[in-house]
Short mmCIF file of C-alpha atoms in Angstrom, two decimals:
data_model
loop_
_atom_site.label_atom_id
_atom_site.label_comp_id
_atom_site.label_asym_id
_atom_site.label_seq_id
_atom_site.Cartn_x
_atom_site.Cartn_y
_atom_site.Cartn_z
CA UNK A 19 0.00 0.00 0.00
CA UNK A 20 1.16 3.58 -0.64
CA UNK A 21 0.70 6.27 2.21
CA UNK A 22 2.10 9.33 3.54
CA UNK A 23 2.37 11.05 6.55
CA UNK A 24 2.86 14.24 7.52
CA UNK A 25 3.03 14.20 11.17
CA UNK A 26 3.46 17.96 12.04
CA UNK A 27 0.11 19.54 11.92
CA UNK A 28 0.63 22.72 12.94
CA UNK A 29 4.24 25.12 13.00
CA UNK A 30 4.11 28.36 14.07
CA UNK A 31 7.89 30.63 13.54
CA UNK A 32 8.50 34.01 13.35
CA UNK A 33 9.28 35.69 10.55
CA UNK A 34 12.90 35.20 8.66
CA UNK A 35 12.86 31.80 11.09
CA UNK A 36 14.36 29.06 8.84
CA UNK A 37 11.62 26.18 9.01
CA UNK A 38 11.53 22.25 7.73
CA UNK A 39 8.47 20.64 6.95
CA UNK A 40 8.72 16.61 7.28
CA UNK A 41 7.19 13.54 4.91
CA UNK A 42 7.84 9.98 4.96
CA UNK A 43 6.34 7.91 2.40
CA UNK A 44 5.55 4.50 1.67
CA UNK A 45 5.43 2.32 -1.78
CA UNK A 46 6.32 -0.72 -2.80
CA UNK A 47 7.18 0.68 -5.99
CA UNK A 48 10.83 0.78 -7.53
CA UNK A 49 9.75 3.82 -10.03
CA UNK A 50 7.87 6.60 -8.08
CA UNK A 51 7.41 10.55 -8.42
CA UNK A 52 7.27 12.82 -4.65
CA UNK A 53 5.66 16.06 -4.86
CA UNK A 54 4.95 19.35 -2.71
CA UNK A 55 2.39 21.67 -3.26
CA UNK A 56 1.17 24.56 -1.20
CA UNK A 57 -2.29 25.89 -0.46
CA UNK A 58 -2.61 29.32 0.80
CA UNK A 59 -5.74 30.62 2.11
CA UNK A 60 -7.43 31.30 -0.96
CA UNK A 61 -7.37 27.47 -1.55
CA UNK A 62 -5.90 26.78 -4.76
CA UNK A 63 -3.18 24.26 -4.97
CA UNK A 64 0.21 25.16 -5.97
CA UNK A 65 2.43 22.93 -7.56
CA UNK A 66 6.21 23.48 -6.18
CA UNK A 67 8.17 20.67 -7.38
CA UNK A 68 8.07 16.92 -8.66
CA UNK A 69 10.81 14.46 -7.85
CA UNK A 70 11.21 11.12 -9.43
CA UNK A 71 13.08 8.23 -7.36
CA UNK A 72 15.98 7.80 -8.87
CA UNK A 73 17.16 11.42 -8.50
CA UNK A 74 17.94 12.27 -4.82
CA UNK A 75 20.05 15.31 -5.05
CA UNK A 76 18.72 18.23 -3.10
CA UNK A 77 17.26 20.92 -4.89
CA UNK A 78 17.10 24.30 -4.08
CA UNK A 79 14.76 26.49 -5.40
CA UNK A 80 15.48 30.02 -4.01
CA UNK A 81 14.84 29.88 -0.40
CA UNK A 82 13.03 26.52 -0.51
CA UNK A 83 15.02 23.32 -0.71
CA UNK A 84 14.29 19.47 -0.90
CA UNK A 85 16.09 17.13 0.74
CA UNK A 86 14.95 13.29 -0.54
CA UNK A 87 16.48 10.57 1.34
CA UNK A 88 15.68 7.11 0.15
CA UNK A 89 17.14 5.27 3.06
CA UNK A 90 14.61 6.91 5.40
CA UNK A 91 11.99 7.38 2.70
CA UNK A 92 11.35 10.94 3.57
CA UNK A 93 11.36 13.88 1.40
CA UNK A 94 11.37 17.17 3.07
CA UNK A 95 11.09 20.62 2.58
CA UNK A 96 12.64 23.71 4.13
CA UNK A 97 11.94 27.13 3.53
CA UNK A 98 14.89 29.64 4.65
CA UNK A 99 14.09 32.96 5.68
CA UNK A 100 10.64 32.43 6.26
CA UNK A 101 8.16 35.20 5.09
CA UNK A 102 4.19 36.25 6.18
CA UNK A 103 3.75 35.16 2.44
CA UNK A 104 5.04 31.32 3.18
CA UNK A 105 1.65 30.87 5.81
CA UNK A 106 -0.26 28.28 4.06
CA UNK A 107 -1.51 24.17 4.50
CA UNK A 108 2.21 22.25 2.77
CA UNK A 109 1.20 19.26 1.05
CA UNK A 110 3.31 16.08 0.33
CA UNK A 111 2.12 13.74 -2.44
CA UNK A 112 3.10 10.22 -4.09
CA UNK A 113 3.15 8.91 -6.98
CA UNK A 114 3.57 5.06 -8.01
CA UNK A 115 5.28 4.05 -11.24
CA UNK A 116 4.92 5.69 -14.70
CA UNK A 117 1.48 4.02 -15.81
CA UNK A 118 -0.20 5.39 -12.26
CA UNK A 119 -2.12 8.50 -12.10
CA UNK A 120 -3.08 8.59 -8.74
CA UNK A 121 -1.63 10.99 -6.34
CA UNK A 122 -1.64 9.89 -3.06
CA UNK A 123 -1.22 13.11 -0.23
CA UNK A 124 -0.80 13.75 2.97
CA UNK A 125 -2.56 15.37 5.61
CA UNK A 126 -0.95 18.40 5.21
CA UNK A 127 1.17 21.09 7.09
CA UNK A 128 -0.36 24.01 8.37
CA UNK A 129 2.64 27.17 8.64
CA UNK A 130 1.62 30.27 9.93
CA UNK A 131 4.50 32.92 9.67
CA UNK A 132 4.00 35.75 12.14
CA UNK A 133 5.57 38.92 11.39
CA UNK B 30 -3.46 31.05 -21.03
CA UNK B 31 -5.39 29.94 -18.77
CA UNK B 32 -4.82 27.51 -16.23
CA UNK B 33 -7.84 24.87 -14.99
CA UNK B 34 -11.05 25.98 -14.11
CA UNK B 35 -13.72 25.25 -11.51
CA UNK B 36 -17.14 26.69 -11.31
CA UNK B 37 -18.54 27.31 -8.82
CA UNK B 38 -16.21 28.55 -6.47
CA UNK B 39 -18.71 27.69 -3.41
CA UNK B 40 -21.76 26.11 -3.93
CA UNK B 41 -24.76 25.72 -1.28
CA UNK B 42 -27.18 23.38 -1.53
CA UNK B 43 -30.03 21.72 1.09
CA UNK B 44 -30.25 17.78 2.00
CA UNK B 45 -31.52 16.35 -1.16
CA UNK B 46 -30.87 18.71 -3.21
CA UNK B 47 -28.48 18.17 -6.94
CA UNK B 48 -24.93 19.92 -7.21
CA UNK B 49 -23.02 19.99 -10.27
CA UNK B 50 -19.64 20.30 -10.48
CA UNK B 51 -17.73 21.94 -13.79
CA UNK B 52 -14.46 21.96 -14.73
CA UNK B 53 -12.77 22.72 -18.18
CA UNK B 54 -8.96 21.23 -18.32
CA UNK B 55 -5.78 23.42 -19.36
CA UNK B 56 -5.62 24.09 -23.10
CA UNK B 57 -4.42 21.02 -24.70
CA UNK B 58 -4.73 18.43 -21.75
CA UNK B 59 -6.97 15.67 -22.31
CA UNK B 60 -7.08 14.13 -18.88
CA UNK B 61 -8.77 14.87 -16.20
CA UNK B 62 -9.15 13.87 -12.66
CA UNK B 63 -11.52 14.76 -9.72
CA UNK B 64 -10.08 15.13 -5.80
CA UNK B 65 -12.34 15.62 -2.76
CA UNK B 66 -10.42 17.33 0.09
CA UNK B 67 -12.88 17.07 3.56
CA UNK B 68 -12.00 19.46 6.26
CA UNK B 69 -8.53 19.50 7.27
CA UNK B 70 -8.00 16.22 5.44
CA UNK B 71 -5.18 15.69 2.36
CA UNK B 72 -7.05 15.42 -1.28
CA UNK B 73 -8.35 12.10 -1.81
CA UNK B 74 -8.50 10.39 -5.63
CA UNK B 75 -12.19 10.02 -6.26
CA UNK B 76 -11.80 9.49 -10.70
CA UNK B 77 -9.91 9.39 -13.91
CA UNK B 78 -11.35 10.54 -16.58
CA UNK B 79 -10.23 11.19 -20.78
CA UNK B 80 -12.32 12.70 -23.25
CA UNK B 81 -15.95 10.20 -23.28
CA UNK B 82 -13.94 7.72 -20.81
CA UNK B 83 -14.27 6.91 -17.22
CA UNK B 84 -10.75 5.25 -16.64
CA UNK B 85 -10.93 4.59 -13.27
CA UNK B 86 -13.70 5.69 -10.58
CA UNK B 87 -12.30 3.64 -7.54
CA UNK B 88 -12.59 6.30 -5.51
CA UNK B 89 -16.19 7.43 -6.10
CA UNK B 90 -18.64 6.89 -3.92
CA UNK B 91 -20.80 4.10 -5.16
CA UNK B 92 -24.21 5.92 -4.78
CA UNK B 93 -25.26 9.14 -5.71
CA UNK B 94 -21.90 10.42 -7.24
CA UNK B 95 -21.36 10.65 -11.05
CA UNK B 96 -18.34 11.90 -13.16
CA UNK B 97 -18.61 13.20 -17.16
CA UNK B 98 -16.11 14.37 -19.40
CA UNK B 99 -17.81 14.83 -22.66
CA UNK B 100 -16.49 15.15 -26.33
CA UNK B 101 -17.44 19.07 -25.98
CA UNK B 102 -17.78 20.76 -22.75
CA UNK B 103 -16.27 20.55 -19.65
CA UNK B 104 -15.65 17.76 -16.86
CA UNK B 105 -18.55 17.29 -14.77
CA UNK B 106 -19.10 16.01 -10.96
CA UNK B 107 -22.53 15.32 -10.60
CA UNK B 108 -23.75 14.69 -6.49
CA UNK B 109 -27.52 13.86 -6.38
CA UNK B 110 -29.38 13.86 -2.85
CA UNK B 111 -26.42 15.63 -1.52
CA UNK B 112 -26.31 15.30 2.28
CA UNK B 113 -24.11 17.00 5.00
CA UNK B 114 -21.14 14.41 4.72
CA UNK B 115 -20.91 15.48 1.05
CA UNK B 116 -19.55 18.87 2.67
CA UNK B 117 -15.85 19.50 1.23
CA UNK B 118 -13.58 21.28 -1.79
CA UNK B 119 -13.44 19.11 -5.03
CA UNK B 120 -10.56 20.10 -6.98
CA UNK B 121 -10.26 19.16 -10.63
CA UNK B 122 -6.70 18.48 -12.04
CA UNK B 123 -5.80 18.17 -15.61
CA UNK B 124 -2.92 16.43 -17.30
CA UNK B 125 -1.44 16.17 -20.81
CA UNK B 126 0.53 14.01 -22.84
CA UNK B 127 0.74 10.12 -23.41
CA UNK B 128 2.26 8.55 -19.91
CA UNK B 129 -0.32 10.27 -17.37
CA UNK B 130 2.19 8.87 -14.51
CA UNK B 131 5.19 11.12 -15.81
CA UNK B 132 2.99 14.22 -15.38
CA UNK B 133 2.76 16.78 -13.53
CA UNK B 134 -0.92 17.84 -12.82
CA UNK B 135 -2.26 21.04 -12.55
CA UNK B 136 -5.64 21.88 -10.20
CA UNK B 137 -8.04 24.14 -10.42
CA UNK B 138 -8.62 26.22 -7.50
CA UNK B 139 -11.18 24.48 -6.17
CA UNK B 140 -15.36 24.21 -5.88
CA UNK B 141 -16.47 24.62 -1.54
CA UNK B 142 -19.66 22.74 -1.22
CA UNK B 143 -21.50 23.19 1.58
CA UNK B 144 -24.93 21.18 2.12
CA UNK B 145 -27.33 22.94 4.90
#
């Protein structure tokens, strides 16, 4: 079975704090695809970035950066420098194998940035 | 260039009452899929579809719930005798291309249903 989990539910920084939000996955699957995308108040979801399994550098992305670590299965994300703009619900999603369509997600991150 | 769209944005409706659902895909993508996201849940996959073809609806509801993506037109998400569980967002997401695995899918921002 595939599943992930987000276990933080809430964080709460300060401004220009750097923060890391956590996701561990599961899959059976030897080909796979990780994503984040963000939802900020207005509700829309944001795609941020895709990440297939057989590429685990780090990617940095101005001040957000993966880190994808198959040995713990856990791909997560950091934002440096943390702005009022960053508060939103962080979502981690799977993806099984090339001929799957379904993305699985987690339950989501909640940040709130206070200035 | 416009990216996918939803309508409506929020949609009220009584116990028992119909709710449509409409969504027209990203220029050029011909697959389309349907999410429901309850209250501070993650999206959950409800169905597949391409152009006149239900690919998968595993994870519709077996009653009541419909999906509909017609030759012309937009994706619809039908919900008949709606009742307060049916209470969520649905978010459409479109796709393009060949391998629908290797994509990247775009959503919509969204429809807020709220049954009374």
């Amino acid at each position: 079975a595939q599943k992930v989990t987000q276990a933080q539910t809430e964080i709460s920084v300060v401004e220009k704090e750097d923060v890391t939000l956590d996701c561990v996955y599961e899959t059976r699957d030897t080909t796979y695809y990780l994503f984040w995308y963000k939802q900020p108040p207005s509700g829309e979801l944001v795609f941020l970035i895709r990440r297939n399994s057989f590429d685990e550098q780090n990617e940095i992305s101005g001040r957000y950066s993966w880190n994808f670590q198959k040995s713990t299965s856990s791909f997560n994300f950091t934002i440096t420098a943390s702005q009022v703009v960053d508060s939103a619900v962080y979502f981690c999603a799977l993806r099984g194998g090339d001929s799957s369509y379904k993305l699985i997600f987690g339950s989501g991150t909640r940040l709130l940035v206070r200035p | 260039n416009a990216g996918v769209m939803q309508n409506p944005r929020h949609l009220v409706r009584r116990r028992g009452q119909e709710a449509r659902l409409r969504c027209s895909p990203m220029k050029g993508h011909s697959h389309v899929y349907w999410y429901r996201q309850l209250p501070e849940e993650g999206l959950k996959f409800m169905v597949y579809l391409q152009k006149e073809n239900i690919i998968d609806e595993s994870g519709m509801p077996k009653e009541r719930f419909s999906a509909e993506f017609p030759k012309e037109g937009p994706s619809i998400l039908r919900i008949q005798q709606v009742v307060r569980g049916d209470s969520a967002a649905y978010f459409c997401a479109s796709s393009g291309g060949v391998n629908p695995g290797a994509n990247v899918l775009t959503f919509g921002a969204g429809s807020r249903l709220t049954v009374l």
